[in-house]
Coordinates of C-alpha atoms in Angstrom, one line a residue:
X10 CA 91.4 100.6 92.7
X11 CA 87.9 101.8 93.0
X12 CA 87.3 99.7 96.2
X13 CA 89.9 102.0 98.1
X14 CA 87.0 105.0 98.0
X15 CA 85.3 102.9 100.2
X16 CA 87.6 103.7 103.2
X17 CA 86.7 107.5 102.6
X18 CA 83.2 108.2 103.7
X19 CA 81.2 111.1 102.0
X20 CA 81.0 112.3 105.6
X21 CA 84.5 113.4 105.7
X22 CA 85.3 114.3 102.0
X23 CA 87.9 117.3 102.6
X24 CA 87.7 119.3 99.2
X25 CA 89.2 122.6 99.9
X26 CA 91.5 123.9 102.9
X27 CA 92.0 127.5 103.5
X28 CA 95.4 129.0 104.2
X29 CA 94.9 129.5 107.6
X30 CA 94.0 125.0 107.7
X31 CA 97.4 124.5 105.5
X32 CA 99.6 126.5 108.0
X33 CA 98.2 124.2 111.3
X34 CA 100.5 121.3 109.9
X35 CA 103.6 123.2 109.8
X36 CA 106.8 120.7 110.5
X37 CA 105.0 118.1 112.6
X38 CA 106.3 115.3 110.8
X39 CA 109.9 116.0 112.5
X40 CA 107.7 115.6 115.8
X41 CA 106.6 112.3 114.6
X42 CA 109.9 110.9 113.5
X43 CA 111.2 111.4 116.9
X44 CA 108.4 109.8 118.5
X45 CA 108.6 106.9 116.3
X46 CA 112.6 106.6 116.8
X47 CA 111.3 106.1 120.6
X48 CA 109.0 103.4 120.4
X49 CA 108.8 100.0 118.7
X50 CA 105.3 100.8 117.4
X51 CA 104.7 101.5 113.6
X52 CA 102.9 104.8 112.8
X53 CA 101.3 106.4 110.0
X54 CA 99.8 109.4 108.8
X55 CA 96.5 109.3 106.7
X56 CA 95.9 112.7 104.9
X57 CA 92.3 112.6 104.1
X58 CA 91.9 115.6 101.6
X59 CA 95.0 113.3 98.9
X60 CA 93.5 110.2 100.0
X61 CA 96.8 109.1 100.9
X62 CA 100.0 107.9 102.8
X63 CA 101.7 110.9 104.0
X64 CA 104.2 109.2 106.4
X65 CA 105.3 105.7 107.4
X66 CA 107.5 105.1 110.0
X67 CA 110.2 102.2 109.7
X68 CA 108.7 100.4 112.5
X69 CA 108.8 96.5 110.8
X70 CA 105.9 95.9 112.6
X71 CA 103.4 97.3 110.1
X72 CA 105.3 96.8 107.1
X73 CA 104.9 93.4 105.7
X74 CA 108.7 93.3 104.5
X75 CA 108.2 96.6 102.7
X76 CA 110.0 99.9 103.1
X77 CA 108.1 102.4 104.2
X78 CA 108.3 104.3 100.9
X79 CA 106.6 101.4 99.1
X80 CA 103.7 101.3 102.1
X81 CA 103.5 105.1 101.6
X82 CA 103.1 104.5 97.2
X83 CA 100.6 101.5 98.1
X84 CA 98.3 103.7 100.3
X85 CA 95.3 102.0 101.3
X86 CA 95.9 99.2 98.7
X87 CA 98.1 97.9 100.9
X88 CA 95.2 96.7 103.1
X89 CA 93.8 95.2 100.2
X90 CA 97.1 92.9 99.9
X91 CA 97.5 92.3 103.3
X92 CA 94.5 92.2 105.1
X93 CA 91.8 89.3 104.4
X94 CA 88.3 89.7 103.1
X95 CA 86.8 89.2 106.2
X96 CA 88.4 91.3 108.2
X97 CA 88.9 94.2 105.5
X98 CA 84.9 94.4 105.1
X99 CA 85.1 94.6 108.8
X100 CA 87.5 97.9 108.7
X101 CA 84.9 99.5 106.1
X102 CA 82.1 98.6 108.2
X103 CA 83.9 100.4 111.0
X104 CA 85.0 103.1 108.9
X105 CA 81.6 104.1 108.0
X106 CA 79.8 103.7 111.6
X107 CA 82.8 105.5 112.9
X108 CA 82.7 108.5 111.2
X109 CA 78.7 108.6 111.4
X110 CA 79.7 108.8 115.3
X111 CA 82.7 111.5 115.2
X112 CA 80.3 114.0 112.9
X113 CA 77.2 114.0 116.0
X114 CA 79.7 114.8 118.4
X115 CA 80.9 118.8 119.3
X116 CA 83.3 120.5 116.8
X117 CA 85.4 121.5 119.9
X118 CA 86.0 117.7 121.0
X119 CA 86.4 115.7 117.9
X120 CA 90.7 116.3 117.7
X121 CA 90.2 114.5 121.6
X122 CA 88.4 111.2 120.6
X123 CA 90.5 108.0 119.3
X124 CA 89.0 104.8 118.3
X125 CA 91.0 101.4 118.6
X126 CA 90.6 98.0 116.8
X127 CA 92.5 94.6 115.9
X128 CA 92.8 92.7 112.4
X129 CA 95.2 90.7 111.3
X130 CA 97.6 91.4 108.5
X131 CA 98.6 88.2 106.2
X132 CA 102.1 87.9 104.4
X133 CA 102.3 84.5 103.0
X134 CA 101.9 81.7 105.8
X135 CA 102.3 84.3 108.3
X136 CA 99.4 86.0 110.5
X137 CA 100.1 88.9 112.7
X138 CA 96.9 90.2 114.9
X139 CA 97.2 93.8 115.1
X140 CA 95.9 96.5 117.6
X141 CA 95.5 99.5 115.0
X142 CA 94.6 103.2 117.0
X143 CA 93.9 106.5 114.7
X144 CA 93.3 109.7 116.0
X145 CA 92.6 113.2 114.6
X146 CA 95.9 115.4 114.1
X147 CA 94.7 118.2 112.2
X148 CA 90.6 119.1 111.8
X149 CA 88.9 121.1 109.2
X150 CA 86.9 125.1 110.1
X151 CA 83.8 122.3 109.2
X152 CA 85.1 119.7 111.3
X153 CA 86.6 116.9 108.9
X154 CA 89.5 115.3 109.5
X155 CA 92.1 116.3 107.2
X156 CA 95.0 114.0 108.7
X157 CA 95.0 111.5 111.1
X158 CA 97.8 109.3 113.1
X159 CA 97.3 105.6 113.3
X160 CA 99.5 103.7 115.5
X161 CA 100.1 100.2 115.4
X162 CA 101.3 97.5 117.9
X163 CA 100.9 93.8 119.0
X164 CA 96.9 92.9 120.0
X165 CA 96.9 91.0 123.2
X166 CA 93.3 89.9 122.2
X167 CA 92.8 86.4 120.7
X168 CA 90.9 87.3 117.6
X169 CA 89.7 90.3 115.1
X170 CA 87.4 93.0 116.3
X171 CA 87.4 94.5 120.1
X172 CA 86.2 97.9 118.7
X173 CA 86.4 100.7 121.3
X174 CA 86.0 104.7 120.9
X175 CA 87.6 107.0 124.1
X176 CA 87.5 110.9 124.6
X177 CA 90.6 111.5 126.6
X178 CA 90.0 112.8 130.0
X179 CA 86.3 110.3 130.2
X180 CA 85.9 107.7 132.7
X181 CA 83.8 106.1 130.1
X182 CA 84.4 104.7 126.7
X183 CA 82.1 103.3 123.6
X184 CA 82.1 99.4 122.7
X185 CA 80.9 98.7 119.0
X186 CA 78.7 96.1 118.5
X187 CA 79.4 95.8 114.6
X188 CA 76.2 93.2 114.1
X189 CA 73.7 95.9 115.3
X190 CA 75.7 99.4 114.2
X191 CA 75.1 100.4 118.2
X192 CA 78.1 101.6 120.2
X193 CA 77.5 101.0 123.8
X194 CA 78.7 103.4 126.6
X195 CA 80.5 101.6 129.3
X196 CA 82.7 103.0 132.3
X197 CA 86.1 102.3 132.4
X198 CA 87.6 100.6 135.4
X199 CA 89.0 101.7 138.5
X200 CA 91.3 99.6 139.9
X201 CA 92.9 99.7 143.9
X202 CA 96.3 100.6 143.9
X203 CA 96.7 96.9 145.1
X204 CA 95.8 95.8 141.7
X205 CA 98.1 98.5 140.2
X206 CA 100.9 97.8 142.0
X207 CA 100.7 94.1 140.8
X208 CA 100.3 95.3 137.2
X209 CA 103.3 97.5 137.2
X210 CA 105.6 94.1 139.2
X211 CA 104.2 91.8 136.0
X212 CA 105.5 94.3 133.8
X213 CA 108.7 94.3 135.6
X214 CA 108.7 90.7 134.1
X215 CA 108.6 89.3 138.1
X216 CA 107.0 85.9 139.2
X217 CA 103.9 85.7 141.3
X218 CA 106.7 85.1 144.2
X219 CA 108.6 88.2 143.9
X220 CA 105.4 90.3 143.6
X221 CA 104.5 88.9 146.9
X222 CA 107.7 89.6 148.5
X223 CA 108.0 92.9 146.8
X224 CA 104.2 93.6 148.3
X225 CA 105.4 92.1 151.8
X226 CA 102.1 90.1 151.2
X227 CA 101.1 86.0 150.9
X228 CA 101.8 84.4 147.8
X229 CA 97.7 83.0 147.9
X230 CA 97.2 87.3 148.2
X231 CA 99.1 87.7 144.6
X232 CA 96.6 85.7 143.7
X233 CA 93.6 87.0 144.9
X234 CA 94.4 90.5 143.4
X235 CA 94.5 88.6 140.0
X236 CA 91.5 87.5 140.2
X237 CA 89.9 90.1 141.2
X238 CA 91.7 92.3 138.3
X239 CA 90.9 89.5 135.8
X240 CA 87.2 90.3 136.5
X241 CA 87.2 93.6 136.9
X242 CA 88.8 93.9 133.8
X243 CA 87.0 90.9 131.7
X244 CA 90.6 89.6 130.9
X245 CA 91.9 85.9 130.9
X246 CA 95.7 86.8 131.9
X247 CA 98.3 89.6 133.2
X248 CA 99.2 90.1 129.4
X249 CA 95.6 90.8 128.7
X250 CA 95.4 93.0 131.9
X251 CA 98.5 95.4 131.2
X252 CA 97.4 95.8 127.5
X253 CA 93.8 97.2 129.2
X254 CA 95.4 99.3 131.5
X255 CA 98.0 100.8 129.4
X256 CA 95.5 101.2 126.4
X257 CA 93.1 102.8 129.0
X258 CA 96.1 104.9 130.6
X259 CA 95.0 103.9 134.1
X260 CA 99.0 103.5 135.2

């Protein structure tokens, strides 16, 4: 399918990797496999160079009732089956602007920055929104990514988009306003340990009731800390608020 090329940019064709590049990969998909046994989100590995699939975990989430050996023959066809029109011009779109970004920033830094998105994938009646993150594994002497790990898991947005790029150790992070091509640079969030506290209780999966006995605080106090998180963090509910703290490591 010649419409798959257009997921790898001419900015970050890999055509020739020296010895010294090969032997960085060594057995790291053992590493991987572990990781994946661990969690219940689905990950893959993009190798940039074959223009391919080079590992699938068997995470259902991402699968669409395949194995991941079919996923892994599909490649990036498997978007084009699963993934609507809309939303798969929207991954080109942010394929292109992304890498435009990653190739003005420092050699040295590009393995630390990630970039996080949602879409939905379709299989018959069924629509799943997706939080999709990829990050650099292994990085060219010229500074092209030559494989990348994407990781998959439930969205707690309401709809497609929410494009954001992070450097890890930054305070800050990049919004992508896809209309206009412009990432803007905004500071990430710094929450009292008040609001934390509530966070990790929610997670616990306790009421607003046992948060405020567990806090030795007023039920009407639960609430206030909300509030205040819900606009601190431009969120609607707690679900919204853990996936913004977890995604933004602030726990």
């Amino acid at each position: 399918m010649d419409e798959i090329h257009k997921f790898f940019s001419g900015k970050n064709t890999v055509d020739y990797l020296s010895e010294e590049e090969h032997a960085q990969s060594g057995n790291y998909l053992e590493t991987l496999r572990a990781v994946s046994r661990l969690s219940y989100m689905s990950m893959y590995v993009i190798d940039y160079q074959r223009r391919e699939f080079e590992y699938v975990s068997d995470n259902p989430l991402f699968l669409c009732n395949h194995t991941p050996s079919e996923v892994m023959a599909m490649g990036y066809a498997f978007y084009f089956k699963y993934v609507s029109k809309e939303d798969l011009e929207m991954l080109i779109r942010i394929n292109e602007i992304g890498f435009e970004f990653f190739n003005r920033t420092p050699l040295q830094d590009r393995k630390n920055y990630s970039i996080s998105y949602d879409f939905n994938l379709q299989t018959g009646k069924d629509k799943i929104l997706i939080n999709h993150k990829l990050t650099p594994i292994f990085i060219t002497s010229e500074g092209k990514i030559w494989k990348a790990l994407c990781v998959v898991s439930l969205s707690s947005n309401a709809s497609s988009g929410n494009i954001l790029l992070s450097k890890t150790g930054e305070d800050s992070f990049w919004e992508l306003d896809l209309a206009d091509g412009v990432w803007n640079k905004m500071d990430k969030s710094r929450l009292t340990e008040r609001e934390l506290q509530t966070v990790r209780l929610h997670a616990q999966g306790l009421t607003i009731g046992q948060i405020a006995d567990r806090m030795c605080i007023a039920v009407d106090t639960v609430k206030f800390h909300r509030r205040k998180l819900f606009d601190k963090l431009h969120v609607k509910n707690m679900g919204e608020a853990l996936a913004y703290v977890k995604n933004n490591k602030l726990l």
